[in-house]
PDB file of C-alpha atoms in Angstrom:
ATOM      1  CA  UNK A  18      -0.002   0.002  -0.007  1.00  0.00           C
ATOM      2  CA  UNK A  19       1.328   3.410  -0.952  1.00  0.00           C
ATOM      3  CA  UNK A  20       1.203   6.035   1.743  1.00  0.00           C
ATOM      4  CA  UNK A  21      -1.434   8.677   0.993  1.00  0.00           C
ATOM      5  CA  UNK A  22      -1.670  12.181   2.311  1.00  0.00           C
ATOM      6  CA  UNK A  23      -4.817  12.560   4.413  1.00  0.00           C
ATOM      7  CA  UNK A  24      -4.651  16.316   4.139  1.00  0.00           C
ATOM      8  CA  UNK A  25      -5.228  17.486   7.745  1.00  0.00           C
ATOM      9  CA  UNK A  26      -8.029  15.207   8.867  1.00  0.00           C
ATOM     10  CA  UNK A  27      -8.966  13.003  11.738  1.00  0.00           C
ATOM     11  CA  UNK A  28     -10.521   9.545  11.539  1.00  0.00           C
ATOM     12  CA  UNK A  29     -13.248   8.317  13.890  1.00  0.00           C
ATOM     13  CA  UNK A  30     -13.657   4.552  14.106  1.00  0.00           C
ATOM     14  CA  UNK A  31     -16.877   3.487  15.880  1.00  0.00           C
ATOM     15  CA  UNK A  32     -18.040  -0.010  16.654  1.00  0.00           C
ATOM     16  CA  UNK A  33     -16.177  -3.158  17.618  1.00  0.00           C
ATOM     17  CA  UNK A  34     -12.550  -2.109  17.807  1.00  0.00           C
ATOM     18  CA  UNK A  35      -9.845  -4.622  18.477  1.00  0.00           C
ATOM     19  CA  UNK A  36      -6.383  -4.075  19.945  1.00  0.00           C
ATOM     20  CA  UNK A  37      -5.084  -5.000  16.481  1.00  0.00           C
ATOM     21  CA  UNK A  38      -6.748  -1.854  15.036  1.00  0.00           C
ATOM     22  CA  UNK A  39      -5.087   0.311  17.664  1.00  0.00           C
ATOM     23  CA  UNK A  40      -1.713  -1.402  17.064  1.00  0.00           C
ATOM     24  CA  UNK A  41      -1.966  -0.781  13.329  1.00  0.00           C
ATOM     25  CA  UNK A  42      -2.650   2.897  13.891  1.00  0.00           C
ATOM     26  CA  UNK A  43       0.422   3.080  16.130  1.00  0.00           C
ATOM     27  CA  UNK A  44       2.567   1.225  13.583  1.00  0.00           C
ATOM     28  CA  UNK A  45       1.465   3.602  10.834  1.00  0.00           C
ATOM     29  CA  UNK A  46       2.221   6.590  13.054  1.00  0.00           C
ATOM     30  CA  UNK A  47      -1.339   7.897  12.833  1.00  0.00           C
ATOM     31  CA  UNK A  48      -2.711   7.101  16.260  1.00  0.00           C
ATOM     32  CA  UNK A  49      -2.916  10.834  17.003  1.00  0.00           C
ATOM     33  CA  UNK A  50      -5.207  11.157  13.955  1.00  0.00           C
ATOM     34  CA  UNK A  51      -7.568   8.294  14.915  1.00  0.00           C
ATOM     35  CA  UNK A  52     -10.225   8.262  17.582  1.00  0.00           C
ATOM     36  CA  UNK A  53     -11.469   4.780  18.473  1.00  0.00           C
ATOM     37  CA  UNK A  54     -14.824   5.207  20.124  1.00  0.00           C
ATOM     38  CA  UNK A  55     -15.681   1.534  20.636  1.00  0.00           C
ATOM     39  CA  UNK A  56     -19.336   0.587  20.676  1.00  0.00           C
ATOM     40  CA  UNK A  57     -21.692   3.579  20.839  1.00  0.00           C
ATOM     41  CA  UNK A  58     -25.382   3.095  21.686  1.00  0.00           C
ATOM     42  CA  UNK A  59     -27.580   3.949  18.712  1.00  0.00           C
ATOM     43  CA  UNK A  60     -29.362   6.797  20.484  1.00  0.00           C
ATOM     44  CA  UNK A  61     -25.988   8.460  21.101  1.00  0.00           C
ATOM     45  CA  UNK A  62     -24.828   8.337  17.454  1.00  0.00           C
ATOM     46  CA  UNK A  63     -26.202  11.662  16.077  1.00  0.00           C
ATOM     47  CA  UNK A  64     -23.385  13.816  17.512  1.00  0.00           C
ATOM     48  CA  UNK A  65     -20.804  11.387  16.130  1.00  0.00           C
ATOM     49  CA  UNK A  66     -22.256  11.689  12.617  1.00  0.00           C
ATOM     50  CA  UNK A  67     -22.477  15.465  13.030  1.00  0.00           C
ATOM     51  CA  UNK A  68     -18.749  15.557  13.817  1.00  0.00           C
ATOM     52  CA  UNK A  69     -17.903  13.872  10.497  1.00  0.00           C
ATOM     53  CA  UNK A  70     -17.458  15.204   6.961  1.00  0.00           C
ATOM     54  CA  UNK A  71     -17.794  11.837   5.143  1.00  0.00           C
ATOM     55  CA  UNK A  72     -18.746   8.230   5.956  1.00  0.00           C
ATOM     56  CA  UNK A  73     -16.428   5.461   4.804  1.00  0.00           C
ATOM     57  CA  UNK A  74     -17.080   1.723   4.738  1.00  0.00           C
ATOM     58  CA  UNK A  75     -14.817  -0.852   3.165  1.00  0.00           C
ATOM     59  CA  UNK A  76     -17.066  -3.786   3.845  1.00  0.00           C
ATOM     60  CA  UNK A  77     -16.500  -6.970   1.855  1.00  0.00           C
ATOM     61  CA  UNK A  78     -20.132  -8.040   2.415  1.00  0.00           C
ATOM     62  CA  UNK A  79     -22.972  -5.793   3.491  1.00  0.00           C
ATOM     63  CA  UNK A  80     -26.589  -6.554   2.694  1.00  0.00           C
ATOM     64  CA  UNK A  81     -28.053  -3.410   4.205  1.00  0.00           C
ATOM     65  CA  UNK A  82     -25.777  -1.118   6.219  1.00  0.00           C
ATOM     66  CA  UNK A  83     -27.872   0.567   8.841  1.00  0.00           C
ATOM     67  CA  UNK A  84     -25.006   2.804   9.904  1.00  0.00           C
ATOM     68  CA  UNK A  85     -24.511   3.886   6.269  1.00  0.00           C
ATOM     69  CA  UNK A  86     -28.196   4.740   5.992  1.00  0.00           C
ATOM     70  CA  UNK A  87     -27.993   6.721   9.241  1.00  0.00           C
ATOM     71  CA  UNK A  88     -24.980   8.598   7.873  1.00  0.00           C
ATOM     72  CA  UNK A  89     -26.859   9.299   4.620  1.00  0.00           C
ATOM     73  CA  UNK A  90     -29.865  10.554   6.615  1.00  0.00           C
ATOM     74  CA  UNK A  91     -27.604  13.061   8.385  1.00  0.00           C
ATOM     75  CA  UNK A  92     -26.308  14.343   5.030  1.00  0.00           C
ATOM     76  CA  UNK A  93     -22.924  12.646   4.927  1.00  0.00           C
ATOM     77  CA  UNK A  94     -21.548  11.687   1.516  1.00  0.00           C
ATOM     78  CA  UNK A  95     -20.468   8.057   1.297  1.00  0.00           C
ATOM     79  CA  UNK A  96     -17.244   6.302   0.243  1.00  0.00           C
ATOM     80  CA  UNK A  97     -17.921   2.591  -0.025  1.00  0.00           C
ATOM     81  CA  UNK A  98     -17.031  -0.635  -1.739  1.00  0.00           C
ATOM     82  CA  UNK A  99     -19.762  -1.777  -4.172  1.00  0.00           C
ATOM     83  CA  UNK A 100     -20.948  -4.897  -2.340  1.00  0.00           C
ATOM     84  CA  UNK A 101     -24.340  -6.315  -1.493  1.00  0.00           C
ATOM     85  CA  UNK A 102     -27.023  -3.738  -0.918  1.00  0.00           C
ATOM     86  CA  UNK A 103     -24.567  -0.817  -1.107  1.00  0.00           C
ATOM     87  CA  UNK A 104     -24.914  -0.842  -4.895  1.00  0.00           C
ATOM     88  CA  UNK A 105     -28.657  -0.405  -4.510  1.00  0.00           C
ATOM     89  CA  UNK A 106     -28.253   2.549  -2.129  1.00  0.00           C
ATOM     90  CA  UNK A 107     -25.321   4.504  -3.572  1.00  0.00           C
ATOM     91  CA  UNK A 108     -24.948   5.788  -7.132  1.00  0.00           C
ATOM     92  CA  UNK A 109     -21.316   6.607  -7.897  1.00  0.00           C
ATOM     93  CA  UNK A 110     -20.665  10.349  -7.849  1.00  0.00           C
ATOM     94  CA  UNK A 111     -24.273  11.110  -6.932  1.00  0.00           C
ATOM     95  CA  UNK A 112     -24.586   9.911  -3.304  1.00  0.00           C
ATOM     96  CA  UNK A 113     -20.911   9.240  -2.809  1.00  0.00           C
ATOM     97  CA  UNK A 114     -17.994   7.393  -4.353  1.00  0.00           C
ATOM     98  CA  UNK A 115     -17.837   3.644  -4.970  1.00  0.00           C
ATOM     99  CA  UNK A 116     -14.353   2.172  -5.043  1.00  0.00           C
ATOM    100  CA  UNK A 117     -12.671  -1.169  -5.409  1.00  0.00           C
ATOM    101  CA  UNK A 118     -11.758  -3.282  -2.388  1.00  0.00           C
ATOM    102  CA  UNK A 119      -8.250  -1.956  -2.597  1.00  0.00           C
ATOM    103  CA  UNK A 120      -6.511   0.199  -0.019  1.00  0.00           C
ATOM    104  CA  UNK A 121      -5.098   2.607  -2.604  1.00  0.00           C
ATOM    105  CA  UNK A 122      -8.446   2.992  -4.372  1.00  0.00           C
ATOM    106  CA  UNK A 123     -10.249   3.586  -1.088  1.00  0.00           C
ATOM    107  CA  UNK A 124      -7.603   6.129  -0.023  1.00  0.00           C
ATOM    108  CA  UNK A 125      -7.914   7.914  -3.379  1.00  0.00           C
ATOM    109  CA  UNK A 126     -11.706   8.101  -2.996  1.00  0.00           C
ATOM    110  CA  UNK A 127     -11.474   9.416   0.553  1.00  0.00           C
ATOM    111  CA  UNK A 128      -8.913  12.072  -0.468  1.00  0.00           C
ATOM    112  CA  UNK A 129     -11.027  13.043  -3.467  1.00  0.00           C
ATOM    113  CA  UNK A 130     -14.158  13.412  -1.340  1.00  0.00           C
ATOM    114  CA  UNK A 131     -12.342  15.383   1.353  1.00  0.00           C
ATOM    115  CA  UNK A 132     -10.586  17.606  -1.237  1.00  0.00           C
ATOM    116  CA  UNK A 133     -13.649  18.473  -3.286  1.00  0.00           C
ATOM    117  CA  UNK A 134     -16.056  20.589  -1.236  1.00  0.00           C
ATOM    118  CA  UNK A 135     -18.627  20.865  -4.022  1.00  0.00           C
ATOM    119  CA  UNK A 136     -18.700  17.099  -4.592  1.00  0.00           C
ATOM    120  CA  UNK A 137     -18.915  16.486  -0.851  1.00  0.00           C
ATOM    121  CA  UNK A 138     -21.842  18.864  -0.430  1.00  0.00           C
ATOM    122  CA  UNK A 139     -23.727  17.636  -3.491  1.00  0.00           C
ATOM    123  CA  UNK A 140     -23.260  13.977  -2.587  1.00  0.00           C
ATOM    124  CA  UNK A 141     -24.243  14.678   1.018  1.00  0.00           C
ATOM    125  CA  UNK A 142     -27.455  16.408  -0.031  1.00  0.00           C
ATOM    126  CA  UNK A 143     -28.312  13.681  -2.487  1.00  0.00           C
ATOM    127  CA  UNK A 144     -27.500  10.960   0.091  1.00  0.00           C
ATOM    128  CA  UNK A 145     -29.886  12.576   2.581  1.00  0.00           C
ATOM    129  CA  UNK A 146     -32.650  12.674  -0.037  1.00  0.00           C
ATOM    130  CA  UNK A 147     -31.942   9.077  -1.048  1.00  0.00           C
ATOM    131  CA  UNK A 148     -32.026   7.786   2.522  1.00  0.00           C
ATOM    132  CA  UNK A 149     -35.760   8.497   2.680  1.00  0.00           C
ATOM    133  CA  UNK A 150     -36.327   5.657   0.175  1.00  0.00           C
ATOM    134  CA  UNK A 151     -35.011   3.261   2.845  1.00  0.00           C
ATOM    135  CA  UNK A 152     -36.871   4.649   5.849  1.00  0.00           C
ATOM    136  CA  UNK A 153     -38.877   2.215   7.935  1.00  0.00           C
ATOM    137  CA  UNK A 154     -42.173   3.749   6.777  1.00  0.00           C
ATOM    138  CA  UNK A 155     -41.367   3.570   3.079  1.00  0.00           C
ATOM    139  CA  UNK A 156     -39.965   0.058   3.367  1.00  0.00           C
ATOM    140  CA  UNK A 157     -42.963  -1.158   5.351  1.00  0.00           C
ATOM    141  CA  UNK A 158     -45.400   0.418   2.894  1.00  0.00           C
ATOM    142  CA  UNK A 159     -43.493  -1.205   0.027  1.00  0.00           C
ATOM    143  CA  UNK A 160     -43.718  -4.642   1.570  1.00  0.00           C
ATOM    144  CA  UNK A 161     -47.401  -4.185   2.296  1.00  0.00           C
ATOM    145  CA  UNK A 162     -47.957  -3.140  -1.342  1.00  0.00           C
ATOM    146  CA  UNK A 163     -46.152  -6.223  -2.544  1.00  0.00           C
ATOM    147  CA  UNK A 164     -48.122  -8.532  -0.274  1.00  0.00           C
ATOM    148  CA  UNK A 165     -51.364  -6.857  -1.293  1.00  0.00           C
ATOM    149  CA  UNK A 166     -50.466  -6.882  -4.955  1.00  0.00           C
ATOM    150  CA  UNK A 167     -51.106  -3.158  -5.310  1.00  0.00           C
ATOM    151  CA  UNK A 168     -49.458  -1.094  -8.000  1.00  0.00           C
ATOM    152  CA  UNK A 169     -48.324   2.054  -6.148  1.00  0.00           C
ATOM    153  CA  UNK A 170     -45.280   4.196  -6.707  1.00  0.00           C
ATOM    154  CA  UNK A 171     -43.964   3.116  -3.318  1.00  0.00           C
ATOM    155  CA  UNK A 172     -44.011  -0.500  -4.475  1.00  0.00           C
ATOM    156  CA  UNK A 173     -41.478   0.250  -7.164  1.00  0.00           C
ATOM    157  CA  UNK A 174     -38.985   1.528  -4.594  1.00  0.00           C
ATOM    158  CA  UNK A 175     -39.028  -1.929  -3.069  1.00  0.00           C
ATOM    159  CA  UNK A 176     -36.920  -3.066  -6.060  1.00  0.00           C
ATOM    160  CA  UNK A 177     -33.860  -1.822  -4.252  1.00  0.00           C
ATOM    161  CA  UNK A 178     -34.778  -3.902  -1.236  1.00  0.00           C
ATOM    162  CA  UNK A 179     -35.750  -7.125  -2.890  1.00  0.00           C
ATOM    163  CA  UNK A 180     -32.783  -6.881  -5.187  1.00  0.00           C
ATOM    164  CA  UNK A 181     -31.957  -7.800  -8.699  1.00  0.00           C
ATOM    165  CA  UNK A 182     -32.271 -11.545  -9.235  1.00  0.00           C
ATOM    166  CA  UNK A 183     -30.061 -11.469 -12.304  1.00  0.00           C
ATOM    167  CA  UNK A 184     -27.181 -10.116 -10.268  1.00  0.00           C
ATOM    168  CA  UNK A 185     -27.942 -12.258  -7.233  1.00  0.00           C
ATOM    169  CA  UNK A 186     -28.030  -9.192  -4.955  1.00  0.00           C
ATOM    170  CA  UNK A 187     -30.505  -9.465  -2.118  1.00  0.00           C
ATOM    171  CA  UNK A 188     -31.108  -7.033   0.732  1.00  0.00           C
ATOM    172  CA  UNK A 189     -34.135  -8.884   2.022  1.00  0.00           C
ATOM    173  CA  UNK A 190     -35.850 -12.122   1.128  1.00  0.00           C
ATOM    174  CA  UNK A 191     -39.612 -11.895   0.769  1.00  0.00           C
ATOM    175  CA  UNK A 192     -41.993 -14.769   0.128  1.00  0.00           C
ATOM    176  CA  UNK A 193     -44.519 -13.448  -2.352  1.00  0.00           C
ATOM    177  CA  UNK A 194     -45.732 -14.078  -5.836  1.00  0.00           C
ATOM    178  CA  UNK A 195     -44.610 -11.390  -8.193  1.00  0.00           C
ATOM    179  CA  UNK A 196     -43.789 -10.773 -11.791  1.00  0.00           C
ATOM    180  CA  UNK A 197     -40.204 -10.611 -12.921  1.00  0.00           C
ATOM    181  CA  UNK A 198     -39.116  -9.216 -16.261  1.00  0.00           C
ATOM    182  CA  UNK A 199     -36.486 -10.802 -18.536  1.00  0.00           C
ATOM    183  CA  UNK A 200     -33.616  -9.022 -16.738  1.00  0.00           C
ATOM    184  CA  UNK A 201     -34.794 -10.399 -13.391  1.00  0.00           C
ATOM    185  CA  UNK A 202     -36.179  -7.087 -12.178  1.00  0.00           C
ATOM    186  CA  UNK A 203     -39.377  -6.901 -10.232  1.00  0.00           C
ATOM    187  CA  UNK A 204     -42.072  -5.804 -12.706  1.00  0.00           C
ATOM    188  CA  UNK A 205     -45.163  -3.855 -11.585  1.00  0.00           C
TER     189      UNK A 205
END
């Protein structure tokens, strides 16, 4: 991995943090730039999101990242690897940046997002607007519409949740009878 300049930024790592993560930060000489919060109760997360400029996830497998949706809802632009449900939530250069599962590519995307204020603001605003499509109310209404066989506009948004059968991407599995077009998309 090539060393990248992180401009003059700090990194906040929330969640399950191991001693290995802390040791790596020390070895890289960046421990003064990284704050390891450990587990944070959900109801205490808003100030953590508010303290951030971007949200980064380099997950190798993520069907439906709740923390990413929370970050989107607070207006944070996203830098993520295009796995699982992430590809249904994030459009590259609209809601954030999608990058390969490669340390250099992720670092380049982070630096680009941090360096480009216009991109950061536009992606953050679009991410906030997009997050509404995945709110509990919209998702519940979408599932109800599918079960009831109704043909509402909200039903179509469920496509992102049910996934694209042709690509094998599933965010949720639903037992229902539906119509699928030739590309494997849910047809209404």
